[in-house]
Amino acid sequence: MTTQSSTPSTTQAPEMVLIRYGELALKGKNRPSFENALVRNIRSATKNITKVHVENKRGRLAVFAEERVAELAVRLQDVAGIKTVSPAWGCESTKEAIAEKALLVMREVLREYPVEHNLSFRVRSSRADKSFPLLSTELDRHVADQILPQLGDFRIDLKNADLVLGIEVRPERSYVFVKRLPGPGGLPVGTLGRGMCLISGGIDSPVAAYLSMKRGCQVSFITFHSYPYIGEASKKKVLDLVRQLSRYQPTSRVFVVPFTEIQTTIRDKAPEAYRTVLYRRFMQRLASRLAYRDKCKALITGESLGQVASQTIENITCIEAAAELPVIRPLITYDKEDAIELAEKIGTLQLSNLPEPDCCTVFMPNRPIIHGRVEVCEAAEAEFDVQGLMDRALEGVERYDIESEV
Ligand code: ATP
Ligand code: MG
């Protein structure tokens, strides 16, 4: 019988993922709720991949799993609150085993660099196991001395190294890593309460939802739909957008509100130039109502100053006057290109670009008002039964609960 070579190789899968999170929100009593929410969201984000065990040690999280750890690392890059993610390879907690593993991990990483690149390097270890026979600085030096002669041309640079080999020494096992993949940063979803995002099929509102999630909001969604002027495909488009956004929060609730009667009433009874502003005022009112029911404390829109006629300061004033909750507009100062870039990054751009109509395109005025006045809006609305229109729209609300498919 021949014995197989037992040389460990990093083409073996990583054993755990080390996670660093932002420090800002971590002062005082916020800390446990921040960390608990992050752990909960990590479990939820990874449940379709594998079962994880999460340990919280000294301001960092370690996520262990029996399988598919490399996939976990990629998935965790989407979890709000996470600053960086490092897939890490395990070995025995001895200085020899650590140096051996470090060499393999470095070789693997170096495959991604051009051969003659003159890289700088350092080792940085941290000991959760204070009984380990070497101090951190001694282990740094030991590992560097062992591996550098075998790696070729490197400069040691303690301040600004291109590659930092990290070592996490623990009593049961130690971990070695080099990559620090970026996470979204921000705060864990749920730590800042709930918000209701008015989502159209456009580019901006999905991005606004994502940015709110990244700042800790659990986002619910509301969309307005004018059947039969707008078909089922437009509704499906919005639901698909929410499914994509559910990568970034555990589950998402969507309310679809029938909007036809409101739009035809405005078309028939209000000054044509004010149509879009008046549609939007109804949207704010209905969203405020559903927000109360769904325990949301704010509305979220994709509005951006000056982007279209309805988004001048005066028109935003008219629209906001109908809201009963604070309105958060994450994109208010964004250029369109910046919103597009972010939409691409979060995976909503392709869906948003599908050419399905939105209810705002129904009965569009030829010359929309640019500098609307609240008194004119109120006078127009005095001509119709606002309450009745609201009640009937609310009776027809459909609700969908959507989970991420990744
Ligand atoms: P988007 O790309 O999100 O559609 P936009 O730049 O096209 O935004 P508008 O169409 O003027 O801007 O809409 C402004 C905001 O009003 C949207 O970002 C969204 O929050 C809300 N909104 C517009 N139409 C709808 C709709 N049919 N259902 C829900 N919210 C809507
Ligand atoms: Mg739009």
CSV table of C-alpha atoms and ligand atoms in Angstrom, one decimal:
chain,number,residue,atom,x,y,z
A,1,MET,CA,0.0,0.0,0.0
A,2,THR,CA,1.4,3.4,-0.9
A,3,THR,CA,0.8,6.3,1.5
A,4,GLN,CA,-0.4,9.5,-0.1
A,5,SER,CA,1.6,12.7,0.4
A,6,SER,CA,0.1,14.6,3.2
A,7,THR,CA,1.5,18.0,2.1
A,8,PRO,CA,-1.3,20.5,2.9
A,9,SER,CA,-2.3,22.6,0.0
A,10,THR,CA,-4.3,25.8,-0.1
A,11,THR,CA,-6.3,24.5,-3.0
A,12,GLN,CA,-7.9,22.8,-0.1
A,13,ALA,CA,-10.9,25.0,0.8
A,14,PRO,CA,-10.5,27.7,3.4
A,15,GLU,CA,-11.9,26.7,6.9
A,16,MET,CA,-13.4,29.9,8.1
A,17,VAL,CA,-14.1,33.5,7.2
A,18,LEU,CA,-12.9,36.3,9.4
A,19,ILE,CA,-15.1,39.4,9.5
A,20,ARG,CA,-14.3,43.0,10.5
A,21,TYR,CA,-17.1,45.4,11.1
A,22,GLY,CA,-17.2,49.2,11.5
A,23,GLU,CA,-16.4,50.7,14.9
A,24,LEU,CA,-18.4,53.9,14.8
A,25,ALA,CA,-21.8,52.5,15.9
A,26,LEU,CA,-20.1,50.4,18.6
A,27,LYS,CA,-19.9,52.8,21.4
A,28,GLY,CA,-21.6,51.8,24.7
A,29,LYS,CA,-24.9,50.1,24.7
A,30,ASN,CA,-25.4,50.0,20.9
A,31,ARG,CA,-22.7,47.4,20.7
A,32,PRO,CA,-24.5,44.1,21.7
A,33,SER,CA,-27.6,44.9,19.5
A,34,PHE,CA,-25.3,45.8,16.6
A,35,GLU,CA,-23.4,42.6,16.9
A,36,ASN,CA,-26.5,40.4,17.5
A,37,ALA,CA,-28.2,41.9,14.4
A,38,LEU,CA,-25.0,41.3,12.3
A,39,VAL,CA,-24.8,37.6,13.4
A,40,ARG,CA,-28.5,37.1,12.7
A,41,ASN,CA,-28.1,38.7,9.2
A,42,ILE,CA,-25.1,36.5,8.5
A,43,ARG,CA,-27.0,33.4,9.4
A,44,SER,CA,-29.9,34.4,7.2
A,45,ALA,CA,-27.7,35.5,4.3
A,46,THR,CA,-25.9,32.1,4.3
A,47,LYS,CA,-28.7,29.8,5.0
A,48,ASN,CA,-29.0,28.6,1.3
A,49,ILE,CA,-25.2,27.9,1.2
A,50,THR,CA,-24.5,25.9,4.4
A,51,LYS,CA,-24.9,25.9,8.2
A,52,VAL,CA,-22.6,28.3,9.9
A,53,HIS,CA,-21.2,28.6,13.4
A,54,VAL,CA,-20.4,32.2,14.3
A,55,GLU,CA,-18.0,33.2,17.0
A,56,ASN,CA,-17.6,36.7,18.3
A,57,LYS,CA,-14.1,37.4,19.5
A,58,ARG,CA,-12.5,40.7,20.4
A,59,GLY,CA,-14.4,42.9,17.9
A,60,ARG,CA,-14.3,40.5,15.1
A,61,LEU,CA,-16.5,37.6,13.9
A,62,ALA,CA,-15.3,34.3,12.8
A,63,VAL,CA,-17.7,32.3,10.6
A,64,PHE,CA,-17.0,28.5,10.5
A,65,ALA,CA,-18.7,26.0,8.3
A,66,GLU,CA,-18.0,22.4,7.3
A,67,GLU,CA,-18.2,23.1,3.5
A,68,ARG,CA,-18.4,25.8,0.9
A,69,VAL,CA,-16.4,28.4,2.9
A,70,ALA,CA,-15.1,30.2,-0.2
A,71,GLU,CA,-18.7,30.8,-1.3
A,72,LEU,CA,-19.6,32.0,2.1
A,73,ALA,CA,-16.9,34.7,1.9
A,74,VAL,CA,-18.3,36.0,-1.4
A,75,ARG,CA,-21.8,36.0,0.0
A,76,LEU,CA,-20.8,37.8,3.2
A,77,GLN,CA,-19.5,40.7,1.0
A,78,ASP,CA,-23.1,41.7,0.6
A,79,VAL,CA,-24.0,41.9,4.3
A,80,ALA,CA,-24.4,45.4,5.6
A,81,GLY,CA,-22.3,46.3,8.6
A,82,ILE,CA,-19.3,44.2,7.3
A,83,LYS,CA,-16.2,46.2,6.5
A,84,THR,CA,-13.9,43.4,5.2
A,85,VAL,CA,-14.0,39.7,4.8
A,86,SER,CA,-11.0,37.3,4.8
A,87,PRO,CA,-11.2,33.6,3.9
A,88,ALA,CA,-8.8,31.9,6.2
A,89,TRP,CA,-6.9,28.6,6.2
A,90,GLY,CA,-6.5,26.6,9.3
A,91,CYS,CA,-3.6,24.7,10.8
A,92,GLU,CA,-2.3,23.4,14.1
A,93,SER,CA,-1.3,26.0,16.6
A,94,THR,CA,2.4,25.5,16.4
A,95,LYS,CA,4.9,27.9,14.8
A,96,GLU,CA,6.0,25.3,12.3
A,97,ALA,CA,2.5,24.5,11.1
A,98,ILE,CA,1.7,28.2,10.9
A,99,ALA,CA,4.8,29.0,8.8
A,100,GLU,CA,4.1,26.0,6.5
A,101,LYS,CA,0.5,27.1,5.9
A,102,ALA,CA,1.5,30.7,5.5
A,103,LEU,CA,3.9,29.7,2.7
A,104,LEU,CA,1.1,27.9,0.9
A,105,VAL,CA,-1.4,30.7,1.3
A,106,MET,CA,1.1,33.3,0.0
A,107,ARG,CA,2.0,31.2,-3.0
A,108,GLU,CA,-1.7,30.9,-3.9
A,109,VAL,CA,-2.2,34.7,-3.6
A,110,LEU,CA,0.9,35.5,-5.6
A,111,ARG,CA,-0.5,33.6,-8.6
A,112,GLU,CA,-2.7,36.7,-9.1
A,113,TYR,CA,0.2,39.1,-9.3
A,114,PRO,CA,2.5,39.8,-12.3
A,115,VAL,CA,5.8,37.9,-11.9
A,116,GLU,CA,8.2,40.9,-11.7
A,117,HIS,CA,6.0,43.0,-9.5
A,118,ASN,CA,8.1,44.2,-6.7
A,119,LEU,CA,5.8,43.7,-3.8
A,120,SER,CA,6.2,44.8,-0.2
A,121,PHE,CA,5.1,42.5,2.6
A,122,ARG,CA,4.6,42.1,6.3
A,123,VAL,CA,3.2,39.5,8.7
A,124,ARG,CA,0.8,40.6,11.3
A,125,SER,CA,-0.3,38.0,13.9
A,126,SER,CA,-2.7,38.3,16.7
A,127,ARG,CA,-2.9,35.9,19.6
A,128,ALA,CA,-6.2,35.0,21.1
A,129,ASP,CA,-4.2,32.3,22.9
A,130,LYS,CA,-1.8,34.1,25.2
A,131,SER,CA,-0.2,30.8,26.2
A,132,PHE,CA,1.3,30.5,22.7
A,133,PRO,CA,5.1,30.3,23.3
A,134,LEU,CA,6.0,33.3,21.0
A,135,LEU,CA,4.9,36.9,21.3
A,136,SER,CA,3.0,38.3,18.2
A,137,THR,CA,6.1,40.2,17.0
A,138,GLU,CA,8.2,37.1,17.5
A,139,LEU,CA,5.8,35.0,15.5
A,140,ASP,CA,5.7,37.7,12.8
A,141,ARG,CA,9.5,37.5,12.4
A,142,HIS,CA,9.6,33.7,12.6
A,143,VAL,CA,7.1,33.3,9.8
A,144,ALA,CA,8.7,36.0,7.6
A,145,ASP,CA,12.1,34.5,8.1
A,146,GLN,CA,10.8,31.0,7.2
A,147,ILE,CA,8.8,31.9,4.1
A,148,LEU,CA,10.5,34.9,2.4
A,149,PRO,CA,13.5,33.0,1.2
A,150,GLN,CA,11.2,30.7,-0.6
A,151,LEU,CA,9.0,33.4,-2.2
A,152,GLY,CA,11.5,35.5,-4.1
A,153,ASP,CA,11.9,39.2,-4.2
A,154,PHE,CA,10.1,41.0,-1.4
A,155,ARG,CA,10.6,44.2,0.6
A,156,ILE,CA,9.5,44.1,4.1
A,157,ASP,CA,7.4,47.2,4.8
A,158,LEU,CA,5.7,47.4,8.2
A,159,LYS,CA,3.7,50.5,7.5
A,160,ASN,CA,2.4,50.2,4.0
A,161,ALA,CA,2.8,46.7,2.8
A,162,ASP,CA,1.1,45.5,-0.4
A,163,LEU,CA,0.5,42.2,1.1
A,164,VAL,CA,-0.2,41.7,4.8
A,165,LEU,CA,-0.2,38.1,5.9
A,166,GLY,CA,-2.6,37.8,8.8
A,167,ILE,CA,-2.3,35.1,11.4
A,168,GLU,CA,-4.9,34.5,14.1
A,169,VAL,CA,-3.6,32.2,16.8
A,170,ARG,CA,-6.2,30.4,18.8
A,171,PRO,CA,-5.7,27.6,21.3
A,172,GLU,CA,-7.5,24.9,19.3
A,173,ARG,CA,-6.3,25.9,15.8
A,174,SER,CA,-4.7,28.9,14.1
A,175,TYR,CA,-5.8,30.7,10.9
A,176,VAL,CA,-3.8,32.3,8.1
A,177,PHE,CA,-5.1,34.8,5.5
A,178,VAL,CA,-4.0,37.5,3.1
A,179,LYS,CA,-7.0,38.8,1.3
A,180,ARG,CA,-9.3,41.4,2.8
A,181,LEU,CA,-12.3,41.6,0.5
A,182,PRO,CA,-14.5,44.7,0.8
A,183,GLY,CA,-17.9,44.4,2.4
A,184,PRO,CA,-20.6,47.1,2.0
A,185,GLY,CA,-19.7,48.8,5.3
A,186,GLY,CA,-22.6,50.7,7.0
A,187,LEU,CA,-24.8,49.2,9.7
A,188,PRO,CA,-26.6,45.8,10.0
A,189,VAL,CA,-30.0,45.8,8.5
A,190,GLY,CA,-32.6,46.2,11.2
A,191,THR,CA,-30.5,48.2,13.7
A,192,LEU,CA,-32.1,51.5,12.6
A,193,GLY,CA,-35.7,50.3,12.4
A,194,ARG,CA,-37.9,50.1,9.3
A,195,GLY,CA,-38.5,52.3,6.3
A,196,MET,CA,-41.1,52.1,3.5
A,197,CYS,CA,-39.5,52.6,0.0
A,198,LEU,CA,-41.6,53.8,-2.8
A,199,ILE,CA,-40.3,51.7,-5.6
A,200,SER,CA,-41.0,52.2,-9.3
A,201,GLY,CA,-39.4,50.1,-12.0
A,202,GLY,CA,-36.8,52.8,-12.6
A,203,ILE,CA,-33.2,52.9,-11.8
A,204,ASP,CA,-33.2,55.2,-8.8
A,205,SER,CA,-35.6,53.8,-6.2
A,206,PRO,CA,-34.0,50.4,-6.0
A,207,VAL,CA,-30.6,52.2,-5.4
A,208,ALA,CA,-32.3,54.3,-2.7
A,209,ALA,CA,-33.6,51.2,-1.0
A,210,TYR,CA,-30.2,49.6,-1.1
A,211,LEU,CA,-28.5,52.7,0.4
A,212,SER,CA,-31.1,52.7,3.2
A,213,MET,CA,-30.5,49.1,4.0
A,214,LYS,CA,-26.8,49.8,4.2
A,215,ARG,CA,-27.5,52.4,6.9
A,216,GLY,CA,-29.4,49.8,9.0
A,217,CYS,CA,-33.0,50.2,7.7
A,218,GLN,CA,-35.1,47.1,7.2
A,219,VAL,CA,-36.9,48.2,4.0
A,220,SER,CA,-40.5,47.4,3.0
A,221,PHE,CA,-41.7,48.3,-0.5
A,222,ILE,CA,-44.7,50.0,-1.9
A,223,THR,CA,-45.5,50.3,-5.6
A,224,PHE,CA,-48.4,51.8,-7.5
A,225,HIS,CA,-49.9,50.1,-10.4
A,226,SER,CA,-52.5,51.3,-12.9
A,227,TYR,CA,-54.1,48.2,-14.4
A,228,PRO,CA,-55.1,47.9,-17.2
A,229,TYR,CA,-53.1,50.9,-18.5
A,230,ILE,CA,-50.0,49.2,-17.1
A,231,GLY,CA,-49.8,45.4,-17.5
A,232,GLU,CA,-48.7,42.5,-15.2
A,233,ALA,CA,-45.2,42.7,-16.6
A,234,SER,CA,-44.6,46.0,-14.9
A,235,LYS,CA,-45.6,44.5,-11.6
A,236,LYS,CA,-43.4,41.5,-12.1
A,237,LYS,CA,-40.5,43.8,-12.9
A,238,VAL,CA,-40.9,45.5,-9.5
A,239,LEU,CA,-41.2,42.2,-7.7
A,240,ASP,CA,-38.1,40.9,-9.5
A,241,LEU,CA,-36.2,44.1,-8.4
A,242,VAL,CA,-37.2,43.4,-4.8
A,243,ARG,CA,-36.1,39.8,-5.2
A,244,GLN,CA,-32.7,41.1,-6.3
A,245,LEU,CA,-32.6,43.6,-3.4
A,246,SER,CA,-33.4,40.8,-1.0
A,247,ARG,CA,-29.8,39.8,-1.3
A,248,TYR,CA,-29.2,42.6,1.1
A,249,GLN,CA,-31.8,42.0,3.8
A,250,PRO,CA,-33.4,38.8,5.3
A,251,THR,CA,-36.8,39.2,3.8
A,252,SER,CA,-38.8,41.9,2.0
A,253,ARG,CA,-42.4,42.8,2.0
A,254,VAL,CA,-44.0,44.5,-1.0
A,255,PHE,CA,-47.3,46.2,-1.1
A,256,VAL,CA,-48.9,46.7,-4.6
A,257,VAL,CA,-51.5,49.5,-4.5
A,258,PRO,CA,-54.1,49.9,-7.3
A,259,PHE,CA,-53.7,53.4,-8.6
A,260,THR,CA,-56.0,53.6,-11.6
A,261,GLU,CA,-59.0,55.3,-10.0
A,262,ILE,CA,-56.7,57.9,-8.5
A,263,GLN,CA,-55.0,58.6,-11.8
A,264,THR,CA,-58.2,58.8,-13.8
A,265,THR,CA,-59.8,61.1,-11.3
A,266,ILE,CA,-56.7,63.5,-11.4
A,267,ARG,CA,-56.8,63.3,-15.2
A,268,ASP,CA,-60.4,64.3,-15.3
A,269,LYS,CA,-60.6,66.9,-12.5
A,270,ALA,CA,-57.2,68.5,-11.9
A,271,PRO,CA,-55.1,71.1,-13.9
A,272,GLU,CA,-53.2,69.0,-16.4
A,273,ALA,CA,-49.8,70.5,-15.6
A,274,TYR,CA,-50.2,69.4,-12.0
A,275,ARG,CA,-51.0,65.7,-12.7
A,276,THR,CA,-47.6,64.2,-11.9
A,277,VAL,CA,-47.2,66.2,-8.6
A,278,LEU,CA,-50.8,65.2,-7.6
A,279,TYR,CA,-50.1,61.5,-8.4
A,280,ARG,CA,-47.0,61.8,-6.2
A,281,ARG,CA,-48.9,63.4,-3.3
A,282,PHE,CA,-51.3,60.5,-3.3
A,283,MET,CA,-48.4,58.1,-3.3
A,284,GLN,CA,-47.0,59.8,-0.2
A,285,ARG,CA,-50.3,59.6,1.6
A,286,LEU,CA,-50.9,56.0,0.8
A,287,ALA,CA,-47.3,55.1,1.6
A,288,SER,CA,-47.7,56.8,5.0
A,289,ARG,CA,-50.8,54.8,5.8
A,290,LEU,CA,-49.2,51.5,4.9
A,291,ALA,CA,-46.0,52.5,6.7
A,292,TYR,CA,-48.0,52.9,10.0
A,293,ARG,CA,-49.5,49.4,9.5
A,294,ASP,CA,-46.1,47.9,8.7
A,295,LYS,CA,-44.3,49.8,11.6
A,296,CYS,CA,-42.2,51.8,9.3
A,297,LYS,CA,-40.9,55.1,10.6
A,298,ALA,CA,-39.9,56.8,7.4
A,299,LEU,CA,-40.6,56.9,3.7
A,300,ILE,CA,-37.8,56.4,1.2
A,301,THR,CA,-37.8,57.6,-2.4
A,302,GLY,CA,-35.3,57.7,-5.3
A,303,GLU,CA,-35.8,61.4,-5.9
A,304,SER,CA,-32.8,63.4,-7.1
A,305,LEU,CA,-32.7,67.2,-7.2
A,306,GLY,CA,-33.5,68.5,-10.6
A,307,GLN,CA,-33.4,65.2,-12.4
A,308,VAL,CA,-36.8,65.5,-13.9
A,309,ALA,CA,-39.5,68.2,-13.8
A,310,SER,CA,-41.2,66.8,-10.8
A,311,GLN,CA,-38.0,67.0,-8.8
A,312,THR,CA,-37.5,70.7,-8.4
A,313,ILE,CA,-37.4,72.1,-4.8
A,314,GLU,CA,-40.9,73.5,-5.2
A,315,ASN,CA,-42.4,70.3,-6.5
A,316,ILE,CA,-40.6,68.2,-3.9
A,317,THR,CA,-42.1,70.6,-1.3
A,318,CYS,CA,-45.6,70.1,-2.8
A,319,ILE,CA,-45.1,66.3,-2.7
A,320,GLU,CA,-43.6,66.1,0.7
A,321,ALA,CA,-46.5,68.2,2.2
A,322,ALA,CA,-48.7,65.2,1.7
A,323,ALA,CA,-46.4,62.8,3.6
A,324,GLU,CA,-47.2,62.0,7.2
A,325,LEU,CA,-43.7,60.7,8.0
A,326,PRO,CA,-40.1,61.9,7.3
A,327,VAL,CA,-39.0,61.3,3.7
A,328,ILE,CA,-35.5,60.0,3.2
A,329,ARG,CA,-34.0,60.6,-0.2
A,330,PRO,CA,-30.7,58.9,-0.4
A,331,LEU,CA,-30.0,60.0,-4.0
A,332,ILE,CA,-31.0,63.6,-3.6
A,333,THR,CA,-27.6,64.9,-4.7
A,334,TYR,CA,-26.6,62.1,-6.9
A,335,ASP,CA,-25.8,62.5,-10.6
A,336,LYS,CA,-27.6,60.0,-12.8
A,337,GLU,CA,-24.3,58.3,-13.8
A,338,ASP,CA,-23.5,57.6,-10.1
A,339,ALA,CA,-26.9,56.1,-9.5
A,340,ILE,CA,-26.4,53.9,-12.6
A,341,GLU,CA,-23.0,52.8,-11.5
A,342,LEU,CA,-24.4,51.7,-8.1
A,343,ALA,CA,-27.4,50.0,-9.7
A,344,GLU,CA,-24.9,48.0,-11.8
A,345,LYS,CA,-22.9,47.1,-8.7
A,346,ILE,CA,-25.9,45.9,-6.7
A,347,GLY,CA,-27.4,44.0,-9.7
A,348,THR,CA,-30.6,46.0,-10.3
A,349,LEU,CA,-29.6,47.9,-13.4
A,350,GLN,CA,-30.4,45.2,-16.0
A,351,LEU,CA,-33.8,44.7,-14.5
A,352,SER,CA,-34.5,48.5,-14.3
A,353,ASN,CA,-33.5,48.9,-17.9
A,354,LEU,CA,-36.2,46.5,-19.1
A,355,PRO,CA,-38.6,48.7,-21.1
A,356,GLU,CA,-41.8,48.2,-19.0
A,357,PRO,CA,-44.0,51.3,-18.5
A,358,ASP,CA,-44.5,52.9,-15.1
A,359,CYS,CA,-47.8,54.3,-13.9
A,360,CYS,CA,-46.3,57.8,-14.0
A,361,THR,CA,-46.2,57.5,-17.8
A,362,VAL,CA,-50.0,57.2,-17.9
A,363,PHE,CA,-51.8,60.5,-18.9
A,364,MET,CA,-48.5,62.4,-18.8
A,365,PRO,CA,-49.1,66.2,-19.0
A,366,ASN,CA,-47.6,67.8,-22.1
A,367,ARG,CA,-46.1,70.7,-20.1
A,368,PRO,CA,-45.7,69.6,-16.5
A,369,ILE,CA,-45.5,72.3,-13.8
A,370,ILE,CA,-41.9,73.1,-12.8
A,371,HIS,CA,-42.4,75.3,-9.8
A,372,GLY,CA,-45.6,73.9,-8.3
A,373,ARG,CA,-47.4,75.5,-5.4
A,374,VAL,CA,-49.0,73.7,-2.5
A,375,GLU,CA,-52.1,75.9,-2.5
A,376,VAL,CA,-52.8,74.9,-6.1
A,377,CYS,CA,-52.4,71.2,-5.2
A,378,GLU,CA,-54.8,71.6,-2.2
A,379,ALA,CA,-57.4,73.5,-4.3
A,380,ALA,CA,-57.3,70.8,-7.0
A,381,GLU,CA,-57.7,68.0,-4.4
A,382,ALA,CA,-60.7,69.9,-2.8
A,383,GLU,CA,-62.5,69.0,-6.0
A,384,PHE,CA,-62.4,65.3,-5.3
A,385,ASP,CA,-63.0,62.8,-2.5
A,386,VAL,CA,-59.5,62.2,-1.3
A,387,GLN,CA,-60.6,60.0,1.6
A,388,GLY,CA,-62.8,57.7,-0.5
A,389,LEU,CA,-60.1,57.3,-3.2
A,390,MET,CA,-57.6,56.4,-0.5
A,391,ASP,CA,-59.9,53.9,1.2
A,392,ARG,CA,-60.7,52.1,-2.1
A,393,ALA,CA,-57.0,52.0,-3.0
A,394,LEU,CA,-56.1,50.5,0.4
A,395,GLU,CA,-58.8,47.9,0.1
A,396,GLY,CA,-57.2,46.6,-3.1
A,397,VAL,CA,-53.7,46.3,-1.7
A,398,GLU,CA,-51.9,43.1,-2.5
A,399,ARG,CA,-49.0,41.9,-0.3
A,400,TYR,CA,-46.0,39.8,-1.3
A,401,ASP,CA,-43.3,38.5,1.0
A,402,ILE,CA,-40.1,37.9,-0.9
A,403,GLU,CA,-37.0,36.0,0.1
A,404,SER,CA,-33.6,36.1,-1.4
A,405,GLU,CA,-32.8,33.3,-3.9
A,406,VAL,CA,-29.1,33.3,-3.2
B,1,ATP,P1,-37.0,56.0,-10.4
B,1,ATP,O1,-35.8,55.7,-11.3
B,1,ATP,O2,-36.9,55.4,-9.0
B,1,ATP,O3,-38.3,55.7,-11.1
B,1,ATP,P2,-37.0,58.6,-11.3
B,1,ATP,O4,-35.7,59.3,-11.3
B,1,ATP,O5,-37.5,58.0,-12.6
B,1,ATP,O6,-36.9,57.5,-10.2
B,1,ATP,P3,-39.6,59.7,-10.8
B,1,ATP,O7,-40.1,58.7,-11.8
B,1,ATP,O8,-39.9,61.1,-10.9
B,1,ATP,O9,-38.0,59.6,-10.7
B,1,ATP,O10,-40.0,59.1,-9.4
B,1,ATP,C1,-39.5,59.7,-8.2
B,1,ATP,C2,-39.7,58.7,-7.1
B,1,ATP,O11,-41.1,58.5,-6.8
B,1,ATP,C3,-39.2,57.4,-7.4
B,1,ATP,O12,-37.8,57.2,-7.2
B,1,ATP,C4,-40.0,56.5,-6.5
B,1,ATP,O13,-39.5,56.6,-5.2
B,1,ATP,C5,-41.3,57.2,-6.5
B,1,ATP,N1,-42.2,56.6,-7.5
B,1,ATP,C6,-42.4,57.0,-8.8
B,1,ATP,N2,-43.3,56.2,-9.4
B,1,ATP,C7,-43.6,55.2,-8.6
B,1,ATP,C8,-44.5,54.0,-8.6
B,1,ATP,N3,-45.2,53.7,-9.7
B,1,ATP,N4,-44.6,53.3,-7.5
B,1,ATP,C9,-43.9,53.6,-6.4
B,1,ATP,N5,-43.1,54.7,-6.3
B,1,ATP,C10,-42.9,55.5,-7.4
B,2,MG,MG,-39.3,56.8,-12.6
